[in-house]
Short mmCIF file of C-alpha atoms in Angstrom, two decimals:
data_model
loop_
_atom_site.label_atom_id
_atom_site.label_comp_id
_atom_site.label_asym_id
_atom_site.label_seq_id
_atom_site.Cartn_x
_atom_site.Cartn_y
_atom_site.Cartn_z
CA MET A 1 -0.15 0.01 -0.03
CA THR A 2 1.82 3.44 -0.93
CA ALA A 3 0.28 6.07 1.50
CA ALA A 4 -0.91 9.42 0.60
CA SER A 5 0.46 12.70 2.39
CA PRO A 6 -2.06 13.17 5.43
CA ARG A 7 -3.81 16.64 5.49
CA ASP A 8 -5.69 18.48 7.65
CA GLU A 9 -9.80 19.37 7.62
CA ARG A 10 -8.64 22.70 5.74
CA GLY A 11 -7.09 20.37 3.11
CA ALA A 12 -3.47 21.54 3.82
CA ALA A 13 -0.45 19.20 4.24
CA ILE A 14 0.49 17.98 7.82
CA PRO A 15 4.30 17.87 7.84
CA PRO A 16 6.32 15.08 9.46
CA LEU A 17 6.79 15.46 12.90
CA PRO A 18 10.25 17.43 13.21
CA GLY A 19 13.38 14.70 13.60
CA GLY A 20 15.16 14.25 16.93
CA ARG A 21 18.83 14.70 17.24
CA SER A 22 21.29 11.58 18.32
CA THR A 23 22.91 13.17 21.08
CA GLY A 24 26.15 12.71 22.87
CA GLN A 25 26.50 10.69 26.06
CA ARG A 26 28.67 10.68 29.00
CA PRO A 27 30.25 7.06 30.08
CA GLY A 28 27.94 4.96 31.85
CA GLY A 29 24.69 6.10 30.07
CA ARG A 30 24.78 9.32 31.83
CA CYS A 31 22.98 12.33 30.25
CA ALA A 32 25.48 14.75 29.18
CA ALA A 33 24.79 18.57 28.68
CA GLY A 34 23.73 18.55 25.42
CA ASP A 35 21.20 15.68 26.12
CA GLU A 36 17.83 17.43 25.05
CA VAL A 37 14.15 16.25 24.12
CA ALA A 38 11.68 18.17 21.78
CA VAL A 39 8.48 18.51 23.83
CA ARG A 40 5.32 18.04 21.26
CA PHE A 41 2.70 17.62 23.95
CA PRO A 42 1.88 20.23 25.39
CA GLU A 43 4.11 22.21 23.03
CA GLY A 44 7.38 23.64 24.28
CA ALA A 45 10.82 24.29 23.79
CA PRO A 46 13.40 21.27 23.91
CA VAL A 47 14.28 20.20 27.40
CA ASP A 48 17.26 17.99 29.43
CA VAL A 49 15.67 15.23 30.57
CA GLU A 50 16.45 16.25 34.36
CA GLY A 51 13.89 19.15 33.15
CA LEU A 52 11.45 17.06 31.85
CA LEU A 53 11.32 14.82 34.83
CA GLY A 54 11.41 18.04 37.22
CA GLY A 55 8.20 18.75 35.67
CA LEU A 56 6.22 16.12 36.13
CA ALA A 57 7.37 15.45 39.51
CA GLY A 58 5.74 18.79 40.54
CA ALA A 59 2.76 17.92 38.91
CA GLY A 60 -0.70 17.75 40.83
CA CYS A 61 -2.30 13.81 41.36
CA LEU A 62 -4.63 12.48 39.10
CA GLY A 63 -7.02 9.55 40.19
CA VAL A 64 -7.80 6.39 37.83
CA GLY A 65 -10.68 7.58 35.79
CA ASP A 66 -9.90 11.36 36.43
CA GLU A 67 -13.41 13.33 35.50
CA ARG A 68 -10.50 16.03 33.75
CA VAL A 69 -8.63 13.34 31.72
CA ARG A 70 -11.98 11.58 30.49
CA GLU A 71 -13.24 15.07 29.34
CA PHE A 72 -10.05 15.89 27.74
CA LEU A 73 -9.84 12.52 25.53
CA ALA A 74 -13.57 12.14 24.84
CA ALA A 75 -12.91 15.92 23.43
CA PHE A 76 -9.86 14.92 21.18
CA GLY A 77 -12.14 11.53 20.39
CA ARG A 78 -14.60 14.02 19.29
CA ARG A 79 -12.37 15.98 16.95
CA LEU A 80 -11.12 12.52 15.10
CA LEU A 81 -14.50 11.48 14.47
CA ARG A 82 -15.22 14.81 12.12
CA PRO A 83 -16.40 13.46 8.66
CA GLU A 84 -13.76 15.40 6.90
CA LEU A 85 -11.12 13.73 8.88
CA ALA A 86 -12.53 10.16 9.61
CA ARG A 87 -12.94 9.90 5.52
CA ARG A 88 -9.11 10.53 5.16
CA HIS A 89 -7.70 8.54 7.56
CA PRO A 90 -10.20 5.32 8.75
CA GLU A 91 -7.61 4.50 11.25
CA LEU A 92 -8.33 7.47 13.13
CA ALA A 93 -12.10 6.88 13.30
CA SER A 94 -11.81 3.67 14.76
CA LEU A 95 -9.52 5.47 17.20
CA GLY A 96 -12.22 8.13 17.94
CA PHE A 97 -14.73 5.38 18.32
CA PHE A 98 -12.40 3.57 20.98
CA LEU A 99 -12.12 7.12 22.84
CA ARG A 100 -16.29 7.78 23.22
CA PRO A 101 -17.22 8.93 26.69
CA ARG A 102 -19.15 5.31 27.41
CA GLU A 103 -16.18 3.59 26.32
CA LEU A 104 -13.66 5.37 28.91
CA ALA A 105 -16.59 5.27 31.31
CA ARG A 106 -17.09 1.55 31.11
CA THR A 107 -13.30 1.23 31.16
CA ALA A 108 -12.78 3.37 34.10
CA GLY A 109 -15.73 1.78 35.96
CA GLU A 110 -14.47 -1.93 35.88
CA LEU A 111 -11.56 -0.72 37.60
CA ARG A 112 -13.75 -0.16 40.78
CA GLY A 113 -14.84 -1.92 43.42
CA GLY A 114 -13.76 -5.35 45.61
CA GLU A 115 -11.50 -5.01 48.66
CA HIS A 116 -9.04 -3.58 46.73
CA VAL A 117 -8.56 0.70 45.76
CA ARG A 118 -6.85 0.69 42.40
CA VAL A 119 -4.37 3.94 42.40
CA PRO A 120 -2.15 5.01 39.30
CA ARG A 121 1.03 3.14 38.99
CA GLY A 122 2.88 6.29 38.79
CA LEU A 123 5.16 7.41 35.65
CA VAL A 124 4.67 5.35 32.86
CA PHE A 125 7.46 5.51 29.70
CA HIS A 126 5.84 4.19 26.69
CA ILE A 127 8.14 3.37 23.66
CA PRO A 128 5.60 2.95 20.53
CA PRO A 129 6.72 1.71 17.23
CA ALA A 130 7.58 3.78 14.17
CA ASN A 131 5.83 1.85 11.76
CA VAL A 132 2.00 1.81 13.11
CA ASP A 133 1.05 5.26 13.84
CA THR A 134 -2.07 5.22 15.92
CA VAL A 135 -0.55 2.48 18.62
CA PHE A 136 0.99 5.19 20.88
CA VAL A 137 -2.60 7.42 21.46
CA TYR A 138 -4.24 3.83 22.75
CA SER A 139 -1.47 2.76 25.29
CA TRP A 140 -0.81 6.84 26.23
CA ALA A 141 -4.83 7.14 26.44
CA LEU A 142 -5.53 3.79 28.74
CA SER A 143 -2.54 5.11 31.13
CA ALA A 144 -3.59 8.61 31.25
CA LEU A 145 -7.15 7.30 32.22
CA THR A 146 -6.05 5.54 34.84
CA GLY A 147 -4.40 8.69 36.49
CA ASN A 148 -0.43 8.15 36.03
CA ARG A 149 1.95 10.77 34.69
CA ASN A 150 3.09 9.76 31.29
CA VAL A 151 6.10 10.29 28.86
CA VAL A 152 5.57 8.91 25.31
CA ARG A 153 8.75 8.96 22.92
CA LEU A 154 7.23 9.35 19.33
CA SER A 155 10.20 8.11 17.02
CA PRO A 156 12.03 11.00 14.73
CA ARG A 157 10.41 8.42 12.07
CA ALA A 158 6.81 8.22 13.02
CA GLY A 159 4.67 9.06 9.66
CA ALA A 160 2.79 12.03 9.04
CA VAL A 161 -0.54 10.72 10.80
CA ALA A 162 1.24 10.68 13.92
CA ALA A 163 2.03 14.34 13.60
CA LEU A 164 -1.82 14.77 12.55
CA LEU A 165 -2.48 13.49 16.05
CA VAL A 166 -0.19 15.50 17.75
CA ARG A 167 -1.49 18.62 16.15
CA THR A 168 -5.14 17.34 17.00
CA LEU A 169 -3.75 17.03 20.93
CA LEU A 170 -2.77 20.55 20.56
CA GLU A 171 -5.99 21.63 19.31
CA THR A 172 -7.56 20.14 21.70
CA LEU A 173 -5.79 20.95 24.73
CA ASP A 174 -6.54 24.76 23.42
CA GLY A 175 -10.10 24.13 23.41
CA CYS A 176 -10.63 22.65 26.60
CA ASP A 177 -11.74 23.63 30.00
CA ARG A 178 -9.22 25.72 32.05
CA ALA A 179 -9.36 23.15 34.62
CA VAL A 180 -9.05 20.59 32.67
CA ALA A 181 -5.82 21.84 29.99
CA GLU A 182 -4.10 22.33 33.28
CA ALA A 183 -4.10 18.79 34.68
CA VAL A 184 -3.28 17.44 31.12
CA ALA A 185 -0.85 19.82 30.43
CA ALA A 186 1.15 19.08 34.16
CA THR A 187 1.30 15.23 34.04
CA GLN A 188 1.39 14.40 30.04
CA ARG A 189 4.24 14.38 27.83
CA ILE A 190 4.94 13.54 24.35
CA VAL A 191 8.47 13.73 23.11
CA SER A 192 10.76 13.02 20.44
CA TYR A 193 14.65 12.66 20.50
CA GLY A 194 16.93 10.63 18.32
CA ARG A 195 18.93 7.70 18.94
CA SER A 196 19.94 8.29 22.50
CA ASP A 197 20.88 5.61 24.88
CA ALA A 198 21.72 8.28 27.68
CA VAL A 199 17.76 9.90 27.37
CA THR A 200 16.18 6.17 27.09
CA ALA A 201 18.46 5.25 30.00
CA ALA A 202 17.18 8.30 32.16
CA LEU A 203 13.40 7.73 31.36
CA SER A 204 13.53 4.27 32.21
CA ALA A 205 15.71 4.58 35.38
CA ALA A 206 12.71 7.43 36.55
CA CYS A 207 9.73 5.30 35.89
CA ASP A 208 7.43 3.06 37.46
CA LEU A 209 6.26 0.81 34.15
CA ARG A 210 7.89 0.77 30.78
CA VAL A 211 5.69 -0.15 28.07
CA VAL A 212 7.80 -0.99 25.28
CA TRP A 213 5.94 -1.87 21.57
CA GLY A 214 7.87 -2.99 19.12
CA GLY A 215 10.59 -6.12 17.67
CA ASP A 216 12.07 -8.13 19.38
CA ARG A 217 15.35 -6.45 18.65
CA THR A 218 13.67 -3.23 19.73
CA VAL A 219 12.87 -4.54 23.22
CA ALA A 220 15.97 -6.41 23.74
CA GLY A 221 18.08 -3.03 23.25
CA VAL A 222 15.80 -1.14 25.50
CA ARG A 223 16.14 -3.83 28.05
CA ARG A 224 19.71 -2.83 28.49
CA HIS A 225 18.88 0.35 30.34
CA PRO A 226 17.57 -0.95 34.10
CA LEU A 227 14.42 0.04 35.69
CA ALA A 228 14.38 0.93 39.12
CA PRO A 229 14.02 -2.65 41.41
CA HIS A 230 10.11 -1.84 41.81
CA ALA A 231 9.60 -1.15 38.21
CA ARG A 232 8.53 -3.16 35.84
CA ASP A 233 8.19 -3.63 32.11
CA LEU A 234 5.40 -4.36 29.68
CA THR A 235 6.47 -5.57 26.32
CA PHE A 236 4.69 -5.98 23.06
CA PRO A 237 7.49 -7.85 20.93
CA ASP A 238 7.33 -9.47 17.25
CA ARG A 239 3.95 -10.96 16.76
CA SER A 240 2.01 -12.58 13.97
CA SER A 241 -1.60 -13.43 12.97
CA PHE A 242 -3.68 -15.45 10.41
CA ALA A 243 -7.41 -16.13 9.45
CA LEU A 244 -9.04 -18.99 10.10
CA VAL A 245 -11.98 -19.66 7.59
CA SER A 246 -14.84 -22.52 7.06
CA ALA A 247 -14.90 -23.18 3.40
CA SER A 248 -18.47 -25.05 3.39
CA ALA A 249 -19.60 -22.01 5.46
CA TRP A 250 -18.02 -19.28 2.93
CA LEU A 251 -19.38 -21.40 0.13
CA GLY A 252 -22.40 -21.31 1.43
CA ALA A 253 -22.99 -17.86 2.55
CA PRO A 254 -25.02 -15.12 0.51
CA SER A 255 -22.91 -13.30 -2.11
CA GLY A 256 -22.97 -9.90 -0.27
CA THR A 257 -21.61 -11.74 3.21
CA ARG A 258 -18.74 -12.44 1.13
CA GLU A 259 -18.60 -9.26 -0.25
CA ALA A 260 -18.52 -7.50 3.05
CA ALA A 261 -15.96 -10.57 4.60
CA ALA A 262 -13.60 -9.98 1.82
CA ASP A 263 -13.73 -5.81 2.31
CA GLY A 264 -13.04 -6.42 5.84
CA PHE A 265 -10.35 -8.88 4.91
CA ALA A 266 -8.92 -6.27 3.04
CA ALA A 267 -8.91 -3.30 5.61
CA ASP A 268 -7.00 -5.72 8.01
CA ALA A 269 -4.19 -6.35 5.98
CA TYR A 270 -3.72 -3.22 3.65
CA TRP A 271 -4.33 -0.33 6.23
CA PHE A 272 -0.80 -0.67 7.89
CA GLY A 273 0.86 -2.17 4.78
CA GLN A 274 0.07 -5.38 6.44
CA ALA A 275 2.85 -4.57 9.06
CA ALA A 276 0.86 -4.38 11.94
CA CYS A 277 1.11 -7.21 14.08
CA SER A 278 -2.44 -7.92 14.13
CA SER A 279 -2.64 -7.96 10.34
CA PRO A 280 -3.38 -11.55 8.65
CA ARG A 281 -0.35 -13.36 6.74
CA THR A 282 -1.74 -16.64 6.40
CA VAL A 283 -5.37 -17.99 5.72
CA PHE A 284 -5.99 -21.63 7.01
CA TRP A 285 -8.80 -23.16 5.10
CA VAL A 286 -10.70 -25.66 6.94
CA GLY A 287 -12.40 -28.48 5.09
CA ALA A 288 -12.60 -30.90 2.11
CA PRO A 289 -9.71 -30.20 -0.32
CA ALA A 290 -12.59 -29.34 -3.22
CA ASP A 291 -14.16 -26.88 -0.84
CA CYS A 292 -11.10 -25.32 0.04
CA ASP A 293 -9.49 -24.92 -3.04
CA ALA A 294 -13.05 -23.39 -4.55
CA ALA A 295 -13.67 -20.83 -1.56
CA ARG A 296 -9.70 -20.11 -1.90
CA ASP A 297 -10.44 -18.92 -5.51
CA ASP A 298 -13.87 -17.04 -4.78
CA PHE A 299 -12.50 -15.45 -1.77
CA THR A 300 -9.11 -14.01 -3.89
CA ASP A 301 -11.51 -12.74 -6.37
CA ARG A 302 -13.65 -10.82 -4.31
CA LEU A 303 -10.63 -9.54 -1.93
CA ALA A 304 -8.91 -8.28 -5.36
CA ARG A 305 -12.13 -6.21 -6.16
CA ALA A 306 -12.43 -4.79 -2.56
CA VAL A 307 -8.90 -3.70 -2.93
CA ALA A 308 -9.35 -2.10 -6.21
CA ARG A 309 -12.92 -0.38 -4.71
CA ARG A 310 -10.61 1.09 -1.90
CA GLY A 311 -8.21 2.66 -4.36
CA TRP A 312 -5.09 0.28 -2.70
CA THR A 313 -2.31 0.43 -4.96
CA VAL A 314 1.59 -1.46 -4.45
CA ASP A 315 4.06 0.41 -6.10
CA ALA A 316 6.83 -1.37 -8.49
CA ALA A 317 9.50 -1.77 -5.94
CA MET A 318 6.98 -3.67 -3.40
CA ALA A 319 5.55 -5.74 -6.46
CA VAL A 320 9.22 -6.95 -7.19
CA GLU A 321 9.95 -7.57 -3.69
CA LYS A 322 6.65 -9.71 -3.40
CA ARG A 323 7.36 -11.91 -6.33
CA VAL A 324 11.32 -12.28 -5.19
CA ALA A 325 9.45 -13.48 -1.54
CA THR A 326 6.55 -15.82 -3.22
CA TYR A 327 9.17 -17.31 -5.76
CA GLY A 328 11.66 -18.05 -2.69
CA LEU A 329 8.93 -19.69 -1.08
CA ALA A 330 8.31 -21.55 -4.13
CA ALA A 331 12.03 -22.69 -4.78
CA ASP A 332 12.05 -23.92 -1.01
CA GLY A 333 9.63 -26.39 -1.86
CA ALA A 334 7.01 -24.23 0.63
CA ALA A 335 4.68 -23.36 -2.22
CA ARG A 336 2.46 -25.55 -4.50
CA SER A 337 1.70 -22.46 -6.79
CA VAL A 338 1.39 -18.75 -6.51
CA GLY A 339 -0.73 -16.30 -8.35
CA PHE A 340 -0.73 -12.62 -8.65
CA ARG A 341 -3.88 -10.44 -9.19
CA GLY A 342 -1.91 -7.33 -10.49
CA ASN A 343 0.76 -5.78 -8.27
CA ALA A 344 -1.97 -5.60 -4.91
CA VAL A 345 -2.89 -9.22 -4.17
CA ALA A 346 -0.35 -12.18 -4.43
CA GLY A 347 -1.51 -15.96 -3.16
CA VAL A 348 0.60 -18.97 -2.38
CA VAL A 349 -0.86 -21.66 -1.78
CA LEU A 350 1.49 -23.66 0.16
CA THR A 351 2.54 -27.69 0.31
CA ALA A 352 1.74 -28.41 3.82
CA PRO A 353 0.38 -25.76 6.66
CA GLU A 354 3.28 -26.17 9.20
CA LEU A 355 5.49 -24.12 6.77
CA ALA A 356 2.97 -21.12 7.10
CA PRO A 357 5.29 -18.25 6.92
CA ARG A 358 5.27 -15.47 9.91
CA ARG A 359 7.83 -13.43 8.28
CA TRP A 360 6.36 -10.17 6.47
CA LEU A 361 6.36 -10.87 2.46
CA GLY A 362 5.06 -7.89 0.84
CA THR A 363 2.34 -5.62 1.06
CA GLY A 364 -0.66 -7.86 0.08
CA THR A 365 1.08 -11.27 -0.07
CA PHE A 366 -1.12 -14.14 1.57
CA ALA A 367 -0.23 -18.15 2.30
CA HIS A 368 -3.15 -20.52 2.06
CA ALA A 369 -2.94 -23.65 3.53
CA ARG A 370 -6.11 -26.67 3.80
CA ILE A 371 -6.47 -28.23 7.15
CA ALA A 372 -9.66 -30.44 8.19
CA SER A 373 -10.42 -29.36 11.43
CA PRO A 374 -9.68 -26.35 13.77
CA ALA A 375 -8.09 -28.58 16.14
CA GLU A 376 -5.07 -29.47 13.64
CA LEU A 377 -3.93 -25.34 14.76
CA ALA A 378 -2.65 -27.01 17.91
CA GLY A 379 0.24 -28.68 16.58
CA LEU A 380 0.79 -25.32 14.41
CA VAL A 381 0.41 -22.03 15.85
CA ARG A 382 3.53 -20.53 18.48
CA ARG A 383 3.76 -18.41 21.28
CA ALA A 384 4.16 -15.46 18.85
CA ASP A 385 0.99 -15.91 17.04
CA GLN A 386 -1.36 -13.11 18.10
CA THR A 387 -4.64 -12.63 16.09
CA MET A 388 -6.81 -15.06 14.82
CA THR A 389 -9.60 -13.56 12.64
CA HIS A 390 -12.52 -16.11 11.67
CA PHE A 391 -14.88 -16.68 9.51
CA GLY A 392 -17.97 -19.67 9.87
CA PHE A 393 -17.37 -20.86 13.26
CA SER A 394 -19.25 -20.34 16.29
CA ARG A 395 -18.42 -19.10 19.71
CA ALA A 396 -18.42 -22.76 21.27
CA GLU A 397 -16.20 -23.74 18.56
CA LEU A 398 -14.33 -20.96 19.43
CA ALA A 399 -14.30 -21.36 22.93
CA GLU A 400 -13.08 -25.26 22.42
CA LEU A 401 -10.35 -24.10 19.64
CA ALA A 402 -9.07 -21.67 23.09
CA ALA A 403 -9.02 -24.35 24.92
CA THR A 404 -7.04 -27.02 22.87
CA LEU A 405 -4.69 -24.32 22.09
CA ALA A 406 -3.93 -24.03 26.04
CA GLY A 407 -1.65 -20.87 25.93
CA ARG A 408 0.43 -22.20 23.08
CA GLY A 409 -0.51 -18.90 21.23
CA VAL A 410 -3.49 -17.03 19.80
CA ASP A 411 -4.48 -13.86 22.30
CA ARG A 412 -7.13 -12.79 20.52
CA MET A 413 -9.98 -14.47 18.31
CA VAL A 414 -11.95 -11.92 16.37
CA PRO A 415 -14.23 -11.79 13.32
CA ILE A 416 -12.29 -10.81 10.14
CA GLY A 417 -12.51 -7.02 9.76
CA GLU A 418 -11.30 -6.37 13.46
CA ALA A 419 -8.00 -7.35 13.41
CA LEU A 420 -6.93 -3.98 14.07
CA SER A 421 -9.82 -3.09 16.57
CA PHE A 422 -8.13 -2.18 19.47
CA HIS A 423 -9.20 -3.57 22.88
CA ARG A 424 -7.96 -2.53 26.49
CA VAL A 425 -7.18 -6.29 26.54
CA TRP A 426 -4.53 -6.67 24.09
CA ASP A 427 -1.99 -9.53 23.64
CA GLY A 428 -3.64 -11.19 26.53
CA VAL A 429 -2.72 -8.44 28.86
CA ASP A 430 -5.46 -6.15 30.70
CA LEU A 431 -4.13 -2.90 29.94
CA PRO A 432 -5.83 -0.65 32.43
CA ALA A 433 -5.29 -3.38 35.43
CA GLU A 434 -1.09 -3.42 34.09
CA PHE A 435 -1.17 0.29 34.44
CA THR A 436 -2.52 0.32 38.01
CA ARG A 437 -1.58 -0.94 41.59
CA LEU A 438 -3.86 -2.37 44.17
CA VAL A 439 -4.32 -1.07 47.78
CA THR A 440 -5.54 -3.86 50.01
CA ILE A 441 -8.06 -2.79 52.16
CA ARG A 442 -9.62 -5.05 54.83
#
């Protein structure tokens, strides 16, 4: 997928986030005099780490489900749902939907009650990925909702959609009630800096919880910087995802239902260039061989039409990369056949389901394999498998499959079209619960 340059509600091009500069550091990872971070939210002058942390240390306290934070997040969500913005960036509409007042109230309400009182964890340091622009908001919003002071490190490589989000946050802050704006501005920071071990080390040493989204190498690199003895890591490393489709259910479904499912699958895969951890890379077809072949061909036809309707394209360089990857699978004996529908859709029929690739093969490249029953997944899934989108299975069948997998892998089972729908429980982790501590009262 080639992404167009984002524009604001007036149609003006939005510049990318200004890059952070690499800074020097003293031996041992201590910050040198020139170690500064660019403060993107609230907007401010560059500041050194000591100044950044000092400002947050003097901030007032927030509570779990703080009304001021809820009001700010809801106002931000409403801005994201403006038609002129949501039409241009559907992923922002999903984020706005997540931040509706009712959803925020429900999340906060589920943390109350029982013999324990939930309190904020303290200072949370977020390191989101550069390739999925909206993740940093989900992570930060849930942490802010639970009353934490936050520092979000936004990579200088973050895309223009991230710049749009920061700009919208600033607009929201400007339009808020004074008490709300003061509470948010005092406790929340989104910063940007280059590759500085010294800054990352200082923020890591100061935080109570460090949240790392990214690949295994990113997680390993960040873990080189020690935390305080009481602090902990919450990590979201490399993951892969797949779809599970009943061939007989697909063939028996009305044409409109299949069109809608193919359109949802396209959204799951192409929004972030199939690079999101929850985007499917393999489709497992369940059923007899003839049914699976027929269902796969029909699915591919409909997927190609859905991609064309949405106007998604793949440039020449990506098309070449896809051909190298798919023909490589064939050369290794993993592919029984390889087919292309223009540059946008590539399909690889695997010789065996256990050869399902976990690595990214290029935007719009899907492996297909047949299994006789969902139970066969027990021998195929790995702990790194995250999301299983599905079509044609009942809740009881899915619950039975989850019990059969018994933690070997798969943390989410959602209908096709909902792979990218963020939920408070992600990768098997209840985020609001992780962002709080429990005080026992008897």
